[in-house]
mmCIF file of C-alpha atoms in Angstrom:
data_model
loop_
_atom_site.group_PDB
_atom_site.id
_atom_site.type_symbol
_atom_site.label_atom_id
_atom_site.label_comp_id
_atom_site.label_asym_id
_atom_site.label_seq_id
_atom_site.Cartn_x
_atom_site.Cartn_y
_atom_site.Cartn_z
ATOM 1 C CA UNK A 1 8.305 -1.768 52.993
ATOM 2 C CA UNK A 2 7.054 1.479 54.513
ATOM 3 C CA UNK A 3 5.141 3.847 52.372
ATOM 4 C CA UNK A 4 6.993 6.330 50.320
ATOM 5 C CA UNK A 5 5.857 9.535 52.965
ATOM 6 C CA UNK A 6 7.527 7.782 55.563
ATOM 7 C CA UNK A 7 10.887 7.764 53.685
ATOM 8 C CA UNK A 8 10.464 11.085 52.467
ATOM 9 C CA UNK A 9 10.150 12.514 56.121
ATOM 10 C CA UNK A 10 12.905 10.292 56.934
ATOM 11 C CA UNK A 11 15.452 11.949 54.105
ATOM 12 C CA UNK A 12 14.186 15.586 55.101
ATOM 13 C CA UNK A 13 14.851 14.868 58.668
ATOM 14 C CA UNK A 14 18.332 13.582 57.696
ATOM 15 C CA UNK A 15 19.038 16.609 55.428
ATOM 16 C CA UNK A 16 17.803 18.802 58.198
ATOM 17 C CA UNK A 17 20.430 17.631 60.780
ATOM 18 C CA UNK A 18 23.058 17.480 58.332
ATOM 19 C CA UNK A 19 22.297 21.146 57.194
ATOM 20 C CA UNK A 20 22.263 21.924 61.083
ATOM 21 C CA UNK A 21 25.509 20.145 61.620
ATOM 22 C CA UNK A 22 27.733 22.396 59.159
ATOM 23 C CA UNK A 23 25.755 25.663 59.544
ATOM 24 C CA UNK A 24 28.253 26.710 62.553
ATOM 25 C CA UNK A 25 31.249 25.298 61.251
ATOM 26 C CA UNK A 26 34.079 27.712 60.065
ATOM 27 C CA UNK A 27 36.503 27.252 57.042
ATOM 28 C CA UNK A 28 39.078 25.700 59.440
ATOM 29 C CA UNK A 29 36.395 23.367 61.501
ATOM 30 C CA UNK A 30 35.078 21.981 58.187
ATOM 31 C CA UNK A 31 38.781 20.583 57.972
ATOM 32 C CA UNK A 32 38.880 18.507 60.989
ATOM 33 C CA UNK A 33 38.798 14.681 60.874
ATOM 34 C CA UNK A 34 35.380 12.923 60.519
ATOM 35 C CA UNK A 35 34.521 9.534 61.580
ATOM 36 C CA UNK A 36 35.598 8.267 58.295
ATOM 37 C CA UNK A 37 39.237 7.294 57.978
ATOM 38 C CA UNK A 38 41.039 9.781 56.097
ATOM 39 C CA UNK A 39 38.058 11.873 55.372
ATOM 40 C CA UNK A 40 37.550 15.501 56.745
ATOM 41 C CA UNK A 41 33.972 16.666 57.498
ATOM 42 C CA UNK A 42 34.466 18.826 54.375
ATOM 43 C CA UNK A 43 35.106 15.692 52.117
ATOM 44 C CA UNK A 44 32.408 13.729 53.853
ATOM 45 C CA UNK A 45 29.970 16.590 52.778
ATOM 46 C CA UNK A 46 31.603 16.389 49.279
ATOM 47 C CA UNK A 47 30.947 13.068 48.967
ATOM 48 C CA UNK A 48 27.174 13.783 49.864
ATOM 49 C CA UNK A 49 27.175 16.483 47.777
ATOM 50 C CA UNK A 50 28.607 14.484 44.614
ATOM 51 C CA UNK A 51 25.887 11.742 45.435
ATOM 52 C CA UNK A 52 22.798 14.088 45.553
ATOM 53 C CA UNK A 53 23.843 15.127 42.014
ATOM 54 C CA UNK A 54 24.212 11.418 40.914
ATOM 55 C CA UNK A 55 20.953 10.268 42.719
ATOM 56 C CA UNK A 56 19.178 13.601 40.834
ATOM 57 C CA UNK A 57 20.258 11.934 37.610
ATOM 58 C CA UNK A 58 18.727 8.553 38.495
ATOM 59 C CA UNK A 59 15.737 10.633 39.521
ATOM 60 C CA UNK A 60 15.612 11.662 35.476
ATOM 61 C CA UNK A 61 16.511 8.422 34.459
ATOM 62 C CA UNK A 62 13.427 6.876 36.436
ATOM 63 C CA UNK A 63 11.200 9.541 35.702
ATOM 64 C CA UNK A 64 11.842 10.425 32.069
ATOM 65 C CA UNK A 65 13.623 7.273 30.782
ATOM 66 C CA UNK A 66 16.803 8.949 30.314
ATOM 67 C CA UNK A 67 19.739 6.644 30.001
ATOM 68 C CA UNK A 68 20.868 5.253 33.694
ATOM 69 C CA UNK A 69 23.709 7.268 34.869
ATOM 70 C CA UNK A 70 27.388 5.726 34.857
ATOM 71 C CA UNK A 71 31.108 6.212 35.571
ATOM 72 C CA UNK A 72 31.417 8.793 32.483
ATOM 73 C CA UNK A 73 28.973 10.842 34.262
ATOM 74 C CA UNK A 74 30.238 9.913 37.825
ATOM 75 C CA UNK A 75 33.552 10.786 37.185
ATOM 76 C CA UNK A 76 33.126 14.433 36.071
ATOM 77 C CA UNK A 77 31.034 15.221 39.441
ATOM 78 C CA UNK A 78 33.694 13.718 41.670
ATOM 79 C CA UNK A 79 36.396 15.979 39.948
ATOM 80 C CA UNK A 80 34.284 19.066 40.605
ATOM 81 C CA UNK A 81 33.629 18.307 43.852
ATOM 82 C CA UNK A 82 37.527 17.048 44.650
ATOM 83 C CA UNK A 83 38.310 20.544 43.088
ATOM 84 C CA UNK A 84 36.445 22.834 45.247
ATOM 85 C CA UNK A 85 38.029 24.413 48.580
ATOM 86 C CA UNK A 86 36.723 22.640 52.095
ATOM 87 C CA UNK A 87 34.460 25.599 52.859
ATOM 88 C CA UNK A 88 32.970 25.506 49.382
ATOM 89 C CA UNK A 89 32.382 21.528 49.694
ATOM 90 C CA UNK A 90 30.280 22.113 53.216
ATOM 91 C CA UNK A 91 28.228 25.111 51.890
ATOM 92 C CA UNK A 92 27.324 23.589 48.209
ATOM 93 C CA UNK A 93 26.764 20.128 49.669
ATOM 94 C CA UNK A 94 23.730 21.441 51.785
ATOM 95 C CA UNK A 95 22.584 23.549 48.763
ATOM 96 C CA UNK A 96 22.818 20.219 46.173
ATOM 97 C CA UNK A 97 21.163 18.052 48.970
ATOM 98 C CA UNK A 98 18.590 20.519 49.825
ATOM 99 C CA UNK A 99 18.038 20.556 46.371
ATOM 100 C CA UNK A 100 17.357 16.875 45.860
ATOM 101 C CA UNK A 101 15.484 16.425 48.770
ATOM 102 C CA UNK A 102 13.329 19.335 47.793
ATOM 103 C CA UNK A 103 12.839 17.606 44.125
ATOM 104 C CA UNK A 104 11.907 14.090 45.919
ATOM 105 C CA UNK A 105 9.148 16.203 48.240
ATOM 106 C CA UNK A 106 7.410 17.837 44.907
ATOM 107 C CA UNK A 107 6.819 14.940 42.807
ATOM 108 C CA UNK A 108 3.196 13.983 42.227
ATOM 109 C CA UNK A 109 1.303 10.674 43.155
ATOM 110 C CA UNK A 110 1.457 9.625 39.640
ATOM 111 C CA UNK A 111 5.348 10.223 39.261
ATOM 112 C CA UNK A 112 6.006 8.382 42.501
ATOM 113 C CA UNK A 113 3.990 5.173 41.466
ATOM 114 C CA UNK A 114 5.631 5.039 38.035
ATOM 115 C CA UNK A 115 9.177 5.563 39.020
ATOM 116 C CA UNK A 116 11.550 2.720 38.376
ATOM 117 C CA UNK A 117 15.514 2.805 37.552
ATOM 118 C CA UNK A 118 18.408 0.386 37.253
ATOM 119 C CA UNK A 119 21.284 2.048 39.926
ATOM 120 C CA UNK A 120 24.223 0.372 41.284
ATOM 121 C CA UNK A 121 23.047 -3.193 39.696
ATOM 122 C CA UNK A 122 19.526 -2.775 41.381
ATOM 123 C CA UNK A 123 16.295 -2.358 39.746
ATOM 124 C CA UNK A 124 14.527 -0.223 42.442
ATOM 125 C CA UNK A 125 11.170 1.512 42.756
ATOM 126 C CA UNK A 126 10.943 5.072 44.444
ATOM 127 C CA UNK A 127 10.941 3.379 47.856
ATOM 128 C CA UNK A 128 14.162 1.697 46.747
ATOM 129 C CA UNK A 129 16.090 4.693 45.806
ATOM 130 C CA UNK A 130 14.824 6.603 48.921
ATOM 131 C CA UNK A 131 16.068 3.562 51.391
ATOM 132 C CA UNK A 132 19.199 3.602 49.389
ATOM 133 C CA UNK A 133 19.658 7.233 49.552
ATOM 134 C CA UNK A 134 18.522 7.132 53.568
ATOM 135 C CA UNK A 135 21.460 4.398 54.487
ATOM 136 C CA UNK A 136 24.111 6.529 52.951
ATOM 137 C CA UNK A 137 22.935 10.258 54.087
ATOM 138 C CA UNK A 138 21.899 9.079 57.592
ATOM 139 C CA UNK A 139 25.178 7.015 58.077
ATOM 140 C CA UNK A 140 27.527 9.860 56.769
ATOM 141 C CA UNK A 141 25.539 12.421 58.704
ATOM 142 C CA UNK A 142 26.671 10.345 62.023
ATOM 143 C CA UNK A 143 29.987 10.139 60.638
ATOM 144 C CA UNK A 144 30.079 14.314 61.008
ATOM 145 C CA UNK A 145 27.939 14.098 64.309
ATOM 146 C CA UNK A 146 30.059 11.718 66.040
ATOM 147 C CA UNK A 147 33.074 13.720 65.338
ATOM 148 C CA UNK A 148 31.598 16.663 66.849
ATOM 149 C CA UNK A 149 29.635 14.802 69.992
ATOM 150 C CA UNK A 150 31.082 11.747 70.767
ATOM 151 C CA UNK A 151 27.582 10.582 72.101
ATOM 152 C CA UNK A 152 25.862 11.019 68.565
ATOM 153 C CA UNK A 153 23.917 8.135 67.317
ATOM 154 C CA UNK A 154 21.912 7.848 64.014
ATOM 155 C CA UNK A 155 18.641 9.316 63.792
ATOM 156 C CA UNK A 156 16.217 7.186 65.576
ATOM 157 C CA UNK A 157 13.686 7.626 62.103
ATOM 158 C CA UNK A 158 16.490 6.304 59.702
ATOM 159 C CA UNK A 159 17.234 3.451 62.265
ATOM 160 C CA UNK A 160 13.650 2.247 62.410
ATOM 161 C CA UNK A 161 13.525 2.515 58.404
ATOM 162 C CA UNK A 162 16.439 1.018 57.912
ATOM 163 C CA UNK A 163 16.518 -1.970 60.507
ATOM 164 C CA UNK A 164 14.101 -3.607 57.926
ATOM 165 C CA UNK A 165 16.123 -3.187 54.839
ATOM 166 C CA UNK A 166 19.391 -4.323 56.220
ATOM 167 C CA UNK A 167 19.476 -7.935 55.606
ATOM 168 C CA UNK A 168 20.109 -6.516 51.731
ATOM 169 C CA UNK A 169 23.031 -4.076 52.900
ATOM 170 C CA UNK A 170 24.377 -6.870 55.034
ATOM 171 C CA UNK A 171 24.253 -9.278 51.761
ATOM 172 C CA UNK A 172 26.492 -6.787 50.011
ATOM 173 C CA UNK A 173 28.516 -5.377 52.611
ATOM 174 C CA UNK A 174 29.397 -8.745 54.228
ATOM 175 C CA UNK A 175 32.779 -10.807 54.359
ATOM 176 C CA UNK A 176 32.721 -14.694 54.699
ATOM 177 C CA UNK A 177 34.121 -14.878 58.251
ATOM 178 C CA UNK A 178 37.365 -17.320 58.674
ATOM 179 C CA UNK A 179 35.389 -19.749 60.718
ATOM 180 C CA UNK A 180 31.511 -19.038 59.740
ATOM 181 C CA UNK A 181 28.766 -19.563 62.538
ATOM 182 C CA UNK A 182 25.188 -18.957 62.895
ATOM 183 C CA UNK A 183 24.103 -16.224 65.338
ATOM 184 C CA UNK A 184 20.540 -15.338 66.963
ATOM 185 C CA UNK A 185 20.238 -11.694 67.012
ATOM 186 C CA UNK A 186 17.933 -9.531 68.880
ATOM 187 C CA UNK A 187 17.686 -5.787 68.829
ATOM 188 C CA UNK A 188 15.617 -3.343 70.788
ATOM 189 C CA UNK A 189 14.285 -0.134 69.644
ATOM 190 C CA UNK A 190 12.693 -1.210 67.641
ATOM 191 C CA UNK A 191 12.579 -4.988 68.523
ATOM 192 C CA UNK A 192 13.832 -7.070 65.795
ATOM 193 C CA UNK A 193 14.884 -10.852 65.629
ATOM 194 C CA UNK A 194 17.283 -11.866 63.123
ATOM 195 C CA UNK A 195 19.744 -14.833 62.068
ATOM 196 C CA UNK A 196 23.066 -13.835 61.266
ATOM 197 C CA UNK A 197 25.086 -16.051 59.283
ATOM 198 C CA UNK A 198 28.759 -15.294 58.839
ATOM 199 C CA UNK A 199 29.729 -17.286 55.752
ATOM 200 C CA UNK A 200 30.319 -18.649 53.022
ATOM 201 C CA UNK A 201 27.591 -16.546 52.058
ATOM 202 C CA UNK A 202 26.720 -13.528 54.561
ATOM 203 C CA UNK A 203 23.174 -13.701 55.501
ATOM 204 C CA UNK A 204 21.344 -11.506 57.784
ATOM 205 C CA UNK A 205 17.528 -12.944 57.692
ATOM 206 C CA UNK A 206 14.771 -11.668 59.743
ATOM 207 C CA UNK A 207 13.558 -14.499 62.092
ATOM 208 C CA UNK A 208 10.601 -15.197 64.412
ATOM 209 C CA UNK A 209 10.603 -17.042 67.884
ATOM 210 C CA UNK A 210 11.453 -16.536 71.607
ATOM 211 C CA UNK A 211 14.330 -18.916 71.626
ATOM 212 C CA UNK A 212 17.806 -18.105 73.087
ATOM 213 C CA UNK A 213 19.807 -15.385 71.502
ATOM 214 C CA UNK A 214 23.614 -14.932 70.983
ATOM 215 C CA UNK A 215 23.896 -11.284 70.989
ATOM 216 C CA UNK A 216 21.539 -8.875 72.110
ATOM 217 C CA UNK A 217 22.113 -4.840 71.274
ATOM 218 C CA UNK A 218 19.934 -1.802 69.956
ATOM 219 C CA UNK A 219 19.002 -1.655 66.540
ATOM 220 C CA UNK A 220 20.922 1.481 66.140
ATOM 221 C CA UNK A 221 24.080 -0.378 66.934
ATOM 222 C CA UNK A 222 23.130 -3.436 64.526
ATOM 223 C CA UNK A 223 23.021 -0.813 61.808
ATOM 224 C CA UNK A 224 26.077 0.751 62.370
ATOM 225 C CA UNK A 225 27.801 -2.599 62.899
ATOM 226 C CA UNK A 226 26.548 -3.661 59.123
ATOM 227 C CA UNK A 227 28.014 -0.234 58.218
ATOM 228 C CA UNK A 228 31.324 -0.986 59.749
ATOM 229 C CA UNK A 229 30.587 1.931 62.205
ATOM 230 C CA UNK A 230 30.485 -0.160 65.884
ATOM 231 C CA UNK A 231 33.468 0.551 67.697
ATOM 232 C CA UNK A 232 34.113 -0.948 71.097
ATOM 233 C CA UNK A 233 33.632 2.411 73.144
ATOM 234 C CA UNK A 234 30.274 2.917 71.085
ATOM 235 C CA UNK A 235 28.620 -0.362 71.804
ATOM 236 C CA UNK A 236 25.899 -1.237 74.557
ATOM 237 C CA UNK A 237 29.165 -3.767 75.817
ATOM 238 C CA UNK A 238 26.773 -4.925 79.001
ATOM 239 C CA UNK A 239 24.123 -6.373 76.966
ATOM 240 C CA UNK A 240 24.684 -10.359 76.208
ATOM 241 C CA UNK A 241 26.790 -11.629 73.644
ATOM 242 C CA UNK A 242 28.816 -8.812 73.284
ATOM 243 C CA UNK A 243 32.161 -11.005 72.990
ATOM 244 C CA UNK A 244 31.328 -11.858 69.612
ATOM 245 C CA UNK A 245 31.579 -8.130 68.182
ATOM 246 C CA UNK A 246 35.323 -7.921 67.193
ATOM 247 C CA UNK A 247 34.733 -11.110 65.269
ATOM 248 C CA UNK A 248 31.725 -9.385 63.506
ATOM 249 C CA UNK A 249 33.694 -6.044 63.075
ATOM 250 C CA UNK A 250 36.319 -8.389 60.647
ATOM 251 C CA UNK A 251 32.634 -9.590 58.842
ATOM 252 C CA UNK A 252 31.458 -6.247 57.991
ATOM 253 C CA UNK A 253 34.688 -3.730 57.696
ATOM 254 C CA UNK A 254 32.560 -0.456 56.490
ATOM 255 C CA UNK A 255 30.684 0.722 53.588
#
């Protein structure tokens, strides 16, 4: 796991990108569709806003020993965000996300080291919380970015960190293929090798060696694949093995 400064820096970069994307949009533009099915740009922002408040409660729990947040805390937050106008969802989300990132940046070394919390069924330290937050924030920010610019990619610093925690995400997000197989996968930027098992348990495991591979793709595309965001027109189709991508899209329908 990279050091905390790297995770905090990547979360900050993602927040700055998110704020910059929303800043020029007017009340009508924030109602345009995002990449997320059935969600406007404002609704994606609203989701990130409510989640920033949930993660703030998780920080309280991990630092102060307060109760771990659950559905009784989540639902009122979701209701409040859903009740805002689209323009307010966008503007308030930028503020809420900024508050969370600023709080994380201000944590002392002692607080960083002692932080522990159980969240969404996982017992995690601060690096684990930041990995969880970065995965959500960077991919949803891309959902907005690509709606505004079809050539947009996930932020490179997020990709370089998330690629090494992607096996855990794949295990949670994957759905067994009708005809399971084992694939050797290689990525670039950064270069990694994985073994992808598509059933009965979906597993993406780090691998070593220089043998033949079944699928080659940029790490950014593997990340989007596991998160259910690898459309045929947003892939490096000229690289080896891309004929298996439609099959893998069924394994990773989206998170």
